[in-house]
Each structure stands twice: as structure tokens, then as C-alpha cells.
Coordinates of C-alpha atoms and ligand atoms in Angstrom, one line a residue:
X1 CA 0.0 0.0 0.0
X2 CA 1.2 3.3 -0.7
X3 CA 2.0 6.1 1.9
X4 CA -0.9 7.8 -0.2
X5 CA -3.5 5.1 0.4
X6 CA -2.3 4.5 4.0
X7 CA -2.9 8.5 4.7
X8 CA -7.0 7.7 2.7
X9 CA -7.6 5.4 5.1
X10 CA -6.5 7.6 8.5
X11 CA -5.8 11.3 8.3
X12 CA -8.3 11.4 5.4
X13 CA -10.9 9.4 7.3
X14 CA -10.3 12.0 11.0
X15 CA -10.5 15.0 8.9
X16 CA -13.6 14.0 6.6
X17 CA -15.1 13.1 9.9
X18 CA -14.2 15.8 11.8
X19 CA -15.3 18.5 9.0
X20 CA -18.4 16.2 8.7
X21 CA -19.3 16.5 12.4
X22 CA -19.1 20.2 12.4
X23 CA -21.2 20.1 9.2
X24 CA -24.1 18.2 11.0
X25 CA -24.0 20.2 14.2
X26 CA -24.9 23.2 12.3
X27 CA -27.9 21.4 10.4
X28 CA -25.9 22.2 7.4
X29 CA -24.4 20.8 4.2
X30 CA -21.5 22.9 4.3
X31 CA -20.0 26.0 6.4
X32 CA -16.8 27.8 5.7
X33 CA -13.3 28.4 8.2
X34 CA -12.9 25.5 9.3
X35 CA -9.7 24.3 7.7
X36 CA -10.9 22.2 5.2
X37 CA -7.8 23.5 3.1
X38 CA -5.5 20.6 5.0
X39 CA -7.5 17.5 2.8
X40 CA -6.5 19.6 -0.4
X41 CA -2.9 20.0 1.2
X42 CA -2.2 16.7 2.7
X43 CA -3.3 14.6 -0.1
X44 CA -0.5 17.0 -2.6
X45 CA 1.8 16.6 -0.9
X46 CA 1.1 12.7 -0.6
X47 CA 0.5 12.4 -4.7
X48 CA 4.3 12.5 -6.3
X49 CA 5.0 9.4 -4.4
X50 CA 1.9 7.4 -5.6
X51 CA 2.9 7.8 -8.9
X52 CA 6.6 6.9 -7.9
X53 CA 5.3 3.4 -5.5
X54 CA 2.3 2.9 -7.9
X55 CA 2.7 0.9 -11.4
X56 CA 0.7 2.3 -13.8
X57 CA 0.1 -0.9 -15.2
X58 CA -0.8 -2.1 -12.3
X59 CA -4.1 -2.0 -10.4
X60 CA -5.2 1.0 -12.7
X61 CA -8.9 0.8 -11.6
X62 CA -8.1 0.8 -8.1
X63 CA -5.8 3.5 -8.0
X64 CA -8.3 5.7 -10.2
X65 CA -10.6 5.1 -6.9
X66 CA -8.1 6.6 -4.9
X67 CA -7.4 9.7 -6.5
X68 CA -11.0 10.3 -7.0
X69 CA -12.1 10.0 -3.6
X70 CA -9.3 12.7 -2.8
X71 CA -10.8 14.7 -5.4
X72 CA -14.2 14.2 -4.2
X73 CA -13.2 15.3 -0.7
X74 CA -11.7 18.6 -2.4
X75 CA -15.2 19.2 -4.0
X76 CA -17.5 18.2 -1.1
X77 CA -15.3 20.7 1.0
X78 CA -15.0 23.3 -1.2
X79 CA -11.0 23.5 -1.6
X80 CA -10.4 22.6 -5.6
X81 CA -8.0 24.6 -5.6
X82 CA -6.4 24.6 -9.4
X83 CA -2.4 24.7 -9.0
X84 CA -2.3 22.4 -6.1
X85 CA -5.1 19.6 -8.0
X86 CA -3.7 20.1 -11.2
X87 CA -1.2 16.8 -10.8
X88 CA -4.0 15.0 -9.6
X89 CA -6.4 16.1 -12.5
X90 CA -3.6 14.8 -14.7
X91 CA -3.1 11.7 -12.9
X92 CA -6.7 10.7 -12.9
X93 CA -7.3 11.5 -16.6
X94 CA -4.9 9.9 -17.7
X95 CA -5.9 7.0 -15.4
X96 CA -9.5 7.8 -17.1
X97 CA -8.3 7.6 -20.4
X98 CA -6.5 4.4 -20.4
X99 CA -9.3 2.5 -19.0
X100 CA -12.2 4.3 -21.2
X101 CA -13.8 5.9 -18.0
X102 CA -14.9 8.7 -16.4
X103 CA -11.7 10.2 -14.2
X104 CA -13.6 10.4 -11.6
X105 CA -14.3 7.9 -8.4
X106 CA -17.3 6.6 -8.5
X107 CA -19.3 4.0 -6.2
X108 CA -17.7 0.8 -7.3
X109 CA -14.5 1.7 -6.2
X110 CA -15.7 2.3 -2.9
X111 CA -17.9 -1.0 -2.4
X112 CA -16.2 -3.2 -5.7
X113 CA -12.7 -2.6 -5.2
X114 CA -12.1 -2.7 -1.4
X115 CA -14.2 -1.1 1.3
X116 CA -14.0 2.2 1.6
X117 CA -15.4 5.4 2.9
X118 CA -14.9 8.8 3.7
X119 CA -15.3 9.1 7.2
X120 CA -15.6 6.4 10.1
X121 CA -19.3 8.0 10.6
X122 CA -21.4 4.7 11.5
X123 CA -24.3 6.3 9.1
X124 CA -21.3 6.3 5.9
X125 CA -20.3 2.7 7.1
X126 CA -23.5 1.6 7.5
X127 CA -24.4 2.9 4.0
X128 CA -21.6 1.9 2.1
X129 CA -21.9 -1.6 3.7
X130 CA -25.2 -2.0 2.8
X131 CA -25.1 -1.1 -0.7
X132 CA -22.2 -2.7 -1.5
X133 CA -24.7 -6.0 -0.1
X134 CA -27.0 -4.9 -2.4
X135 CA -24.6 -4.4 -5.8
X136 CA -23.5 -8.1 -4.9
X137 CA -27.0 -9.4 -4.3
X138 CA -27.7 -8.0 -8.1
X139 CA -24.6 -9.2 -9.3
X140 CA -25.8 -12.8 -7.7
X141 CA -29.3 -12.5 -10.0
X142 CA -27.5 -11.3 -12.9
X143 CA -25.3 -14.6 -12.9
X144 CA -27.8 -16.7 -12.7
X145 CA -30.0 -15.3 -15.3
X146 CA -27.0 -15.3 -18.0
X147 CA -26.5 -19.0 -16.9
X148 CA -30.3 -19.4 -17.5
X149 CA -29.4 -17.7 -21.0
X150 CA -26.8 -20.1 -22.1
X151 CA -28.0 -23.8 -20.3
X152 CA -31.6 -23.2 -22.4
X153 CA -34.7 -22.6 -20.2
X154 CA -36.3 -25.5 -20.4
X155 CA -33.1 -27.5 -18.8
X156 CA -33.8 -28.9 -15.9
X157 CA -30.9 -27.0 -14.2
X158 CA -33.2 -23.6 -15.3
X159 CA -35.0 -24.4 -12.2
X160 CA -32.2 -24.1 -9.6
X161 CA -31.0 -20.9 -11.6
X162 CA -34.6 -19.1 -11.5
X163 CA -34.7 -19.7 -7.2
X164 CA -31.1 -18.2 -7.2
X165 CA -31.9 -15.3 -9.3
X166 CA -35.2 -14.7 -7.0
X167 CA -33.3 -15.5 -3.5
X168 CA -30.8 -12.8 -4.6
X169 CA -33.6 -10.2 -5.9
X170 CA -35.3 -11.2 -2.8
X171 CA -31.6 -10.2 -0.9
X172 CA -31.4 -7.1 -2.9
X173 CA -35.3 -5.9 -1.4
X174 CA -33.9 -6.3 2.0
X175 CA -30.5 -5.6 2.4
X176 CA -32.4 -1.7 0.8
X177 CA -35.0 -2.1 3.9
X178 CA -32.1 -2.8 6.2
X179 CA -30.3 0.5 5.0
X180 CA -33.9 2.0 5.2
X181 CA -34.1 1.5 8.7
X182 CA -30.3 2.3 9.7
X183 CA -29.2 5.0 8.0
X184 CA -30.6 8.5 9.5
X185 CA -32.1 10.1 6.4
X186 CA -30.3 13.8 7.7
X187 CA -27.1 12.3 8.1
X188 CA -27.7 11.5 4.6
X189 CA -28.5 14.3 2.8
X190 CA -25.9 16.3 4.6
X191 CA -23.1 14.3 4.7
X192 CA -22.9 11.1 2.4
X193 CA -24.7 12.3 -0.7
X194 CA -22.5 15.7 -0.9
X195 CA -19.8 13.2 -2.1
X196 CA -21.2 11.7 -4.9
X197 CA -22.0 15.4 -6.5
X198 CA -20.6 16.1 -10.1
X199 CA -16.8 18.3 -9.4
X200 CA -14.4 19.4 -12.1
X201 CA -11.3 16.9 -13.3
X202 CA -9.5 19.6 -15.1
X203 CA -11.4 21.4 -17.4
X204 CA -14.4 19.1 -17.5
X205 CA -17.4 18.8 -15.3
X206 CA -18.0 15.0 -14.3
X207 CA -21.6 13.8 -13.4
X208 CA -22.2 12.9 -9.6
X209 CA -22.2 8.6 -9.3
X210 CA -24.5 6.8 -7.6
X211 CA -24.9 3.4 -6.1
X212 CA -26.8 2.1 -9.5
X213 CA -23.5 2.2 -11.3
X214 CA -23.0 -1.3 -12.2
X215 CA -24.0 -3.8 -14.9
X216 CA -25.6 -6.1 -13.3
X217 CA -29.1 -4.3 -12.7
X218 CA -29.5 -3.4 -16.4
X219 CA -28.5 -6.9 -17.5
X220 CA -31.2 -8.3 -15.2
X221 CA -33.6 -5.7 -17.0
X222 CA -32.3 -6.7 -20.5
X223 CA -32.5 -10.7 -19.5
X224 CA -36.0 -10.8 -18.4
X225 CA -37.1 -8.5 -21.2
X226 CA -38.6 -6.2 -18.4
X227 CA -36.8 -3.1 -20.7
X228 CA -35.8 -3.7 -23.8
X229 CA -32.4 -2.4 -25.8
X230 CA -34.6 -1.1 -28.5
X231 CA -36.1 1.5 -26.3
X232 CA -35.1 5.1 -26.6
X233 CA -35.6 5.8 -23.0
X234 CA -33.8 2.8 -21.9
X235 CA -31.3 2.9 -24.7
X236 CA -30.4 5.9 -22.8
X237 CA -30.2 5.2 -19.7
X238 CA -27.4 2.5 -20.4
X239 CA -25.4 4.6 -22.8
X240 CA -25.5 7.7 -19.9
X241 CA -23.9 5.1 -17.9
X242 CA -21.2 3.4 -19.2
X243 CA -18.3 6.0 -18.1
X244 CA -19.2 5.3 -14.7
X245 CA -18.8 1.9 -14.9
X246 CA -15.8 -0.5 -14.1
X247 CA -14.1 -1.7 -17.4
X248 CA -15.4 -5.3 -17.2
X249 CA -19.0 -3.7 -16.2
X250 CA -19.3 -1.6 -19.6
X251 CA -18.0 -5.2 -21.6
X252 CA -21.2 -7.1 -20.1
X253 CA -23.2 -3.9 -20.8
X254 CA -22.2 -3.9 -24.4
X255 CA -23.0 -7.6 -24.3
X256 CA -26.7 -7.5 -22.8
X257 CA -28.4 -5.2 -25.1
X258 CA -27.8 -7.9 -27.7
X259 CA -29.3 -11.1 -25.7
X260 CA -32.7 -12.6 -26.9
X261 CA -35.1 -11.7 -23.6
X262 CA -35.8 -14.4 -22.0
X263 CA -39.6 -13.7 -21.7
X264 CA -39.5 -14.6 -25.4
X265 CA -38.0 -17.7 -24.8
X266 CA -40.1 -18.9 -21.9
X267 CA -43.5 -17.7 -24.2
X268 CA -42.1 -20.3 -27.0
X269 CA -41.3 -23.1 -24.1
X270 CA -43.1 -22.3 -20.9
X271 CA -42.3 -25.1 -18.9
X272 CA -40.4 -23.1 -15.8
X273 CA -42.7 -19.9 -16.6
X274 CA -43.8 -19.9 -13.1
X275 CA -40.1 -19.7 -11.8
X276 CA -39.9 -17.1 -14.4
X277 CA -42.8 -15.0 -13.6
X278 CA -41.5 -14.9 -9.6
X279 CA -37.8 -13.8 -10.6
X280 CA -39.6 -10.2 -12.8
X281 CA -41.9 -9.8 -9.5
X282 CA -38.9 -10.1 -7.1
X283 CA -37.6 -7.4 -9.1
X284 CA -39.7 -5.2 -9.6
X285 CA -40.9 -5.7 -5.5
X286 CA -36.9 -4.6 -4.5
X287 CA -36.8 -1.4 -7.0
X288 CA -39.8 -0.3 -6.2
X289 CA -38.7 0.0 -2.9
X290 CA -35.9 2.1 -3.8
X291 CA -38.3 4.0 -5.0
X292 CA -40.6 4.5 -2.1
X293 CA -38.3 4.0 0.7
X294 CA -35.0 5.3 -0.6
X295 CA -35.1 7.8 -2.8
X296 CA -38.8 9.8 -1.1
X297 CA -37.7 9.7 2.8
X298 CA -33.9 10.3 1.7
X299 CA -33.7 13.0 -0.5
X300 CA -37.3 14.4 -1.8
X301 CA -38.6 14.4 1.5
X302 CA -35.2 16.4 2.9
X303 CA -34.6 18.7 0.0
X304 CA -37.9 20.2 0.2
X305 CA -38.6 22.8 -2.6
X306 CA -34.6 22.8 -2.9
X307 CA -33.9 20.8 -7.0
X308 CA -30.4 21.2 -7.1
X309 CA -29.5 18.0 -5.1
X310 CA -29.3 14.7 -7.6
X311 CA -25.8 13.6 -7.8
X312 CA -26.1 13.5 -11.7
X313 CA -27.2 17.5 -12.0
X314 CA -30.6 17.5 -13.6
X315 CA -33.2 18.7 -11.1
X316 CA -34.8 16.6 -8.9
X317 CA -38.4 16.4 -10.2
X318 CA -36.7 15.3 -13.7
X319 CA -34.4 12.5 -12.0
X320 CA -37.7 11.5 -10.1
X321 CA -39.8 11.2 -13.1
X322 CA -36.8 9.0 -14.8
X323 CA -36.3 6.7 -11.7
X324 CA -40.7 6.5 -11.9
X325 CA -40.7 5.5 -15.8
X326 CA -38.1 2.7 -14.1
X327 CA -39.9 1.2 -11.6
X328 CA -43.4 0.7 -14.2
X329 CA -41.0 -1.0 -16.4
X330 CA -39.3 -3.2 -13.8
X331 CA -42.9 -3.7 -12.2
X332 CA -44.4 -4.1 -16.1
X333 CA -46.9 -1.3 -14.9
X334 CA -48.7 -0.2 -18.2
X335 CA -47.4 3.7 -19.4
X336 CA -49.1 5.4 -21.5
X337 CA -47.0 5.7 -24.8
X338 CA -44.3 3.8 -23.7
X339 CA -42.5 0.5 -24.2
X340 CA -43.7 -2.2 -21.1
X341 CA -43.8 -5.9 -20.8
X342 CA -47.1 -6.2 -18.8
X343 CA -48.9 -7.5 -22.1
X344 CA -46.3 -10.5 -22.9
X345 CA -46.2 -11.2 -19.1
X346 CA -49.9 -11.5 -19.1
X347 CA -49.8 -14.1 -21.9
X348 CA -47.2 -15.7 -20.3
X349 CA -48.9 -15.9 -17.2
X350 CA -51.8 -17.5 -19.2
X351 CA -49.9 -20.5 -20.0
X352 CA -48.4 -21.4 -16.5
Ligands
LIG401 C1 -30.3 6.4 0.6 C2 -30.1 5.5 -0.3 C3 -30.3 5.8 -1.8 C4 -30.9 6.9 -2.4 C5 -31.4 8.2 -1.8 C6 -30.9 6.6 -3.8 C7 -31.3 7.5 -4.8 C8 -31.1 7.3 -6.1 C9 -31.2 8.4 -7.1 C10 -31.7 9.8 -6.9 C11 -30.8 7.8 -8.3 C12 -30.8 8.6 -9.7 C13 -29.4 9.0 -9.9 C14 -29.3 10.5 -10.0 O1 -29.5 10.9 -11.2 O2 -29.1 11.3 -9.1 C15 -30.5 6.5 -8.1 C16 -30.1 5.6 -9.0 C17 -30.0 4.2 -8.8 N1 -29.9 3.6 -7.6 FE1 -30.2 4.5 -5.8 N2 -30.4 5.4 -4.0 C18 -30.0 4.8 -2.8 C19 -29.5 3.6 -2.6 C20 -29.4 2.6 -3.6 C21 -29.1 1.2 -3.3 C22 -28.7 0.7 -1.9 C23 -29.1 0.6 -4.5 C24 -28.9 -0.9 -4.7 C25 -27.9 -1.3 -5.4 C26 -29.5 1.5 -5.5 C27 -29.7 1.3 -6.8 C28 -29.8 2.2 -7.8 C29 -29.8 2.0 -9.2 C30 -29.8 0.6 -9.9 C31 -29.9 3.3 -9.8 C32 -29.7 3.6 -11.3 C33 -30.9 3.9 -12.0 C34 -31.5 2.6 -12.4 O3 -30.9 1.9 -13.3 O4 -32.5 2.2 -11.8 N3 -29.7 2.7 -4.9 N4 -30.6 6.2 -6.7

């Protein structure tokens, strides 16, 4: 580990949480004077000898992570100051750049690639914990389904792979209940979400991440046939995301718009259609409560009349109404005008 890294996961952790504590006691997201210029300082002065202990061709991804959540901390704070970042700008595009992503950290590396976290709050931990339960949980469904994919579905092995996919869907529903219940909705809004905010790597403005920034969710969509790759709105919604992605994420991306869904399959030969029909409600069950117990209580119900708060910069009420058009497809609610599966589900229901 480099003296860099070893400083993330100590000063970097006391000074976040210090600043962090002092943040919250005020009721506020920010406030000024408080020395927040020593994150910008210590992590400079700490950055000539990554590069030096750090192979470049090694653990590229990782190392990306660590920069960024430095430069995240500058942001949140409000110290991006441009001489002193401008080696770490440089470091992390050109990081960016060699791995066809964003230059930015974004939630995989804190939950994917090691655990970490930006203060040793018990609110961050909690959260970071639970998500990262949940990412692996849909990574967990998404296996299975592509296993359902290649074995055929009416394999008798297709029945095993359908409960696993549910189970983990099922995981996914509560580990998000679990983080529901924990996590303090204020200690949210003002101090975890202010991390994940779009900040400057050089010249360019990089969205803000968030924890849906993985493949697996979208290839569960795709698999099932709950959205479809044809769809402009969805079509969208994966290409937006692909920067934000790990490298091997955007290759199964790239992969799963192209799949036959496997509602097609299971309405030519419906003999585990049942199983089927249980894994699309099991999704549609855990993001719908994203929906209703994540993103309401956590931030429409604390941002008020206040839009400027999504991590990926369009107001709130738009990022709403997108997340909303999500959970009818997932749940195969009918919208008007739109691309849903409710109609092919129906007839497949008709022949279990
Ligand atoms: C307090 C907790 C959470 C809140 C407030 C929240 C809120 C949001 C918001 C607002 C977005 C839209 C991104 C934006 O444009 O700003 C989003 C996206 C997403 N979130 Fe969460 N989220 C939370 C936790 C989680 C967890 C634990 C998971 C499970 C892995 C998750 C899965 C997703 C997914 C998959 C997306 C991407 C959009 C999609 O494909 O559905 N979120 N979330």
C-alpha cells in the first residue's frame, strides 16, 4: 500500500469526519473556516510518491478510486484549488483515459474494489456496507439469469438458476430495507450524498455517481425483457452510464443489449414460466422500494422545494420522473405511450 493510500484510510478518514461533524451540528451541508484547506494539502503533498510506489500498469482501476475519492473530498469541501489539483487532474485522466472511464471515483470503487469510505461515521459505514450487499446481491441475479441464457430454459438446471436469481432479488429488497431502517435520512443528505456530487477533473465537469452504477441491474432488466435495448428511453439510460462503470461492467453492458429476452423464450417453451414469472416480480418488488423508501424519505422528503441535489445534475423532479418510468418498467406497470412488458407477461402468465 502506498504512503498515499495508508494516509486515505487515517488522516483522510479523521479530517472528513471531523469537518463532517461540524457540518451536521450546524444542520448544514456545508459552512466555511474550518480548515478544510488541510484535505486539499495533505493529499498533494502525498501524490508525487503514488505515482513513484504505484505501477501504472498495475491495479489501474483501483488507484483511479483513490485519487478520485481525494478529489471528491476537495469538492465536497470546497477546496479545488487549481495549482495544487492540477497533478491530480492529470493523474486521474490519464488513469481515465487508459481505461475508457470517467476520471472520476465513482461507487464501485468504494464498495467493488475494497471497502472504503470517507469518514468512520457509523451512518457512511452503514451505508456503504449495505449497498455494496445490495450491488452483490444483483450481481448474484445477474449470474444466474446469463446461466439461464446459455443452459436453455427449459433445462432442468433452469429451475435451480430461476430460485437463485429470486433469492438474490429477494436479498437485494432487504438488504435496501435494512439500509432504510439504519441509516438516519439527515445524516444523509448532509453528509454522504454531498460526495457523490458532479466536481471538475480539469477542465471538465464530471456527473455525480451513484450506487446504480454497475452492470448487473441493467442486465437483469435486459435478461428478463422487463426493458428492452430497443427502447429510446432505456437505450439511454445504459449509454448515460457506461463512463461510470468499471471496465469489465461496460464489456457485459455492451453484451446484454444484444441477448434474446428471456420472456420470449419462456412464451415459445413455458415449462419453468412460473419460476420465471416470480424472478420479474422479485424485481420489480426490491426497486420499487428504492423508490418509495430510498429515494422519497432520503432525499425528496429532505430537499424540500430545494432541485439542485441529484448527484447526476438534472433537477430533482426530472431524476424523479426518470427513476418513476423505471420502476413501471421493472414492475411491467402499463405507461401510456411507452415501451412495457405487462402484455407478454400477461400471456405468459396465461400459460403457467
Ligand atoms: C439512501 C439511499 C439511496 C438513495 C437516496 C438513492 C437515490 C437514487 C437516485 C436519486 C438515483 C438517480 C441518480 C441521479 O440521477 O441522481 C439512483 C439511481 C440508482 N440507484 Fe439508488 N439510491 C439509494 C441507494 C441505492 C441502493 C442501496 C441501491 C442498490 C444497489 C440503489 C440502486 C440504484 C440503481 C440501480 C440506480 C440507477 C438507475 C437505475 O438503473 O435504476 N440505490 N438512486
Amino acid at each position: 500500500m502506498t504512503e498515499f493510500e495508508r494516509w486515505l484510510g487515517e488522516g483522510f478518514v479523521q479530517l472528513n469526519t471531523v469537518f463532517e461533524e461540524a457540518y451536521f451540528a450546524a444542520g448544514q451541508e456545508y459552512a466555511p473556516d474550518l480548515g478544510q484547506e488541510e484535505v486539499l494539502h495533505e493529499g498533494a503533498k502525498r501524490l508525487p510518491g503514488l505515482e513513484r510506489e504505484h505501477s501504472l500498469e498495475g491495479d489501474r482501476y483501483r488507484l483511479l478510486g483513490s485519487v478520485g475519492l481525494y478529489l471528491a473530498a476537495c469538492a465536497r469541501h470546497r477546496v479545488e484549488d487549481e495549482e495544487v489539483l492540477a497533478p491530480a487532474w492529470a493523474l486521474a485522466t490519464r488513469l481515465g483515459t487508459s481505461l475508457g472511464v470517467a476520471p472520476r471515483y465513482v461507487f464501485a470503487h468504494q464498495s467493488l474494489y475494497g471497502f472504503r469510505t470517507f469518514t468512520s461515521l457509523p451512518d457512511e459505514q452503514a451505508f456503504v456496507r449495505l449497498n455494496g450487499l445490495a450491488v452483490v446481491a444483483y450481481e448474484r441475479a445477474a449470474h444466474a439469469l446469463r446461466l439461464v441464457a446459455t443452459t436453455g430454459v427449459d433445462s432442468p438446471v433452469v429451475e435451480h438458476l430461476l430460485g437463485e436469481a429470486r433469492r438474490a432479488l429477494e436479498d437485494v429488497l432487504s438488504f435496501n430495507r435494512v439500509l432504510a431502517e439504519t441509516v438516519d435520512p439527515q445524516r444523509f443528505y448532509l453528509g454522504i450524498r454531498p460526495y457523490f456530487r458532479s466536481h471538475r477533473v480539469g477542465t471538465q465537469v464530471y456527473r455525480g455517481v451513484n450506487a446504480g452504477d454497475f452492470a448487473a441491474v441493467n442486465e437483469i432488466d435486459l435478461l428478463l425483457g422487463l426493458c428492452r435495448a430497443d427502447d429510446p428511453f432505456y437505450q439511454r439510460i445504459v449509454a448515460e452510464k457506461l463512463p461510470y462503470v468499471p471496465p469489465d461492467h461496460q464489456t457485459r453492458l455492451h453484451q446484454a443489449v444484444l441477448v434474446e429476452p428471456l420472456l420470449h423464450r419462456f412464451l415459445r417453451e413455458p415449462l419453468y414460466a412460473g419460476l420465471f414469472l416470480d424472478v420479474c416480480r422479485a424485481h420489480g418488488a426490491a426497486y420499487a422500494l428504492h423508490h418509495g423508501r430510498l429515494v422519497k424519505p432520503f432525499l425528496e422528503a429532505q430537499a424540500g422545494a430545494e432541485q439542485d441535489v441529484t448527484a447526476s445534475g438534472p433537477p430533482l423532479s426530472v431524476v424523479v420522473a426518470e427513476l418513476a418510468h423505471l420502476v413501471d418498467l421493472r414492475t411491467a406497470r402499463p405507461r401510456a405511450g411507452a415501451f412495457g412488458a405487462h402484455e407478454e407477461l400477461r400471456r405468459l402468465a396465461e400459460l403457467v
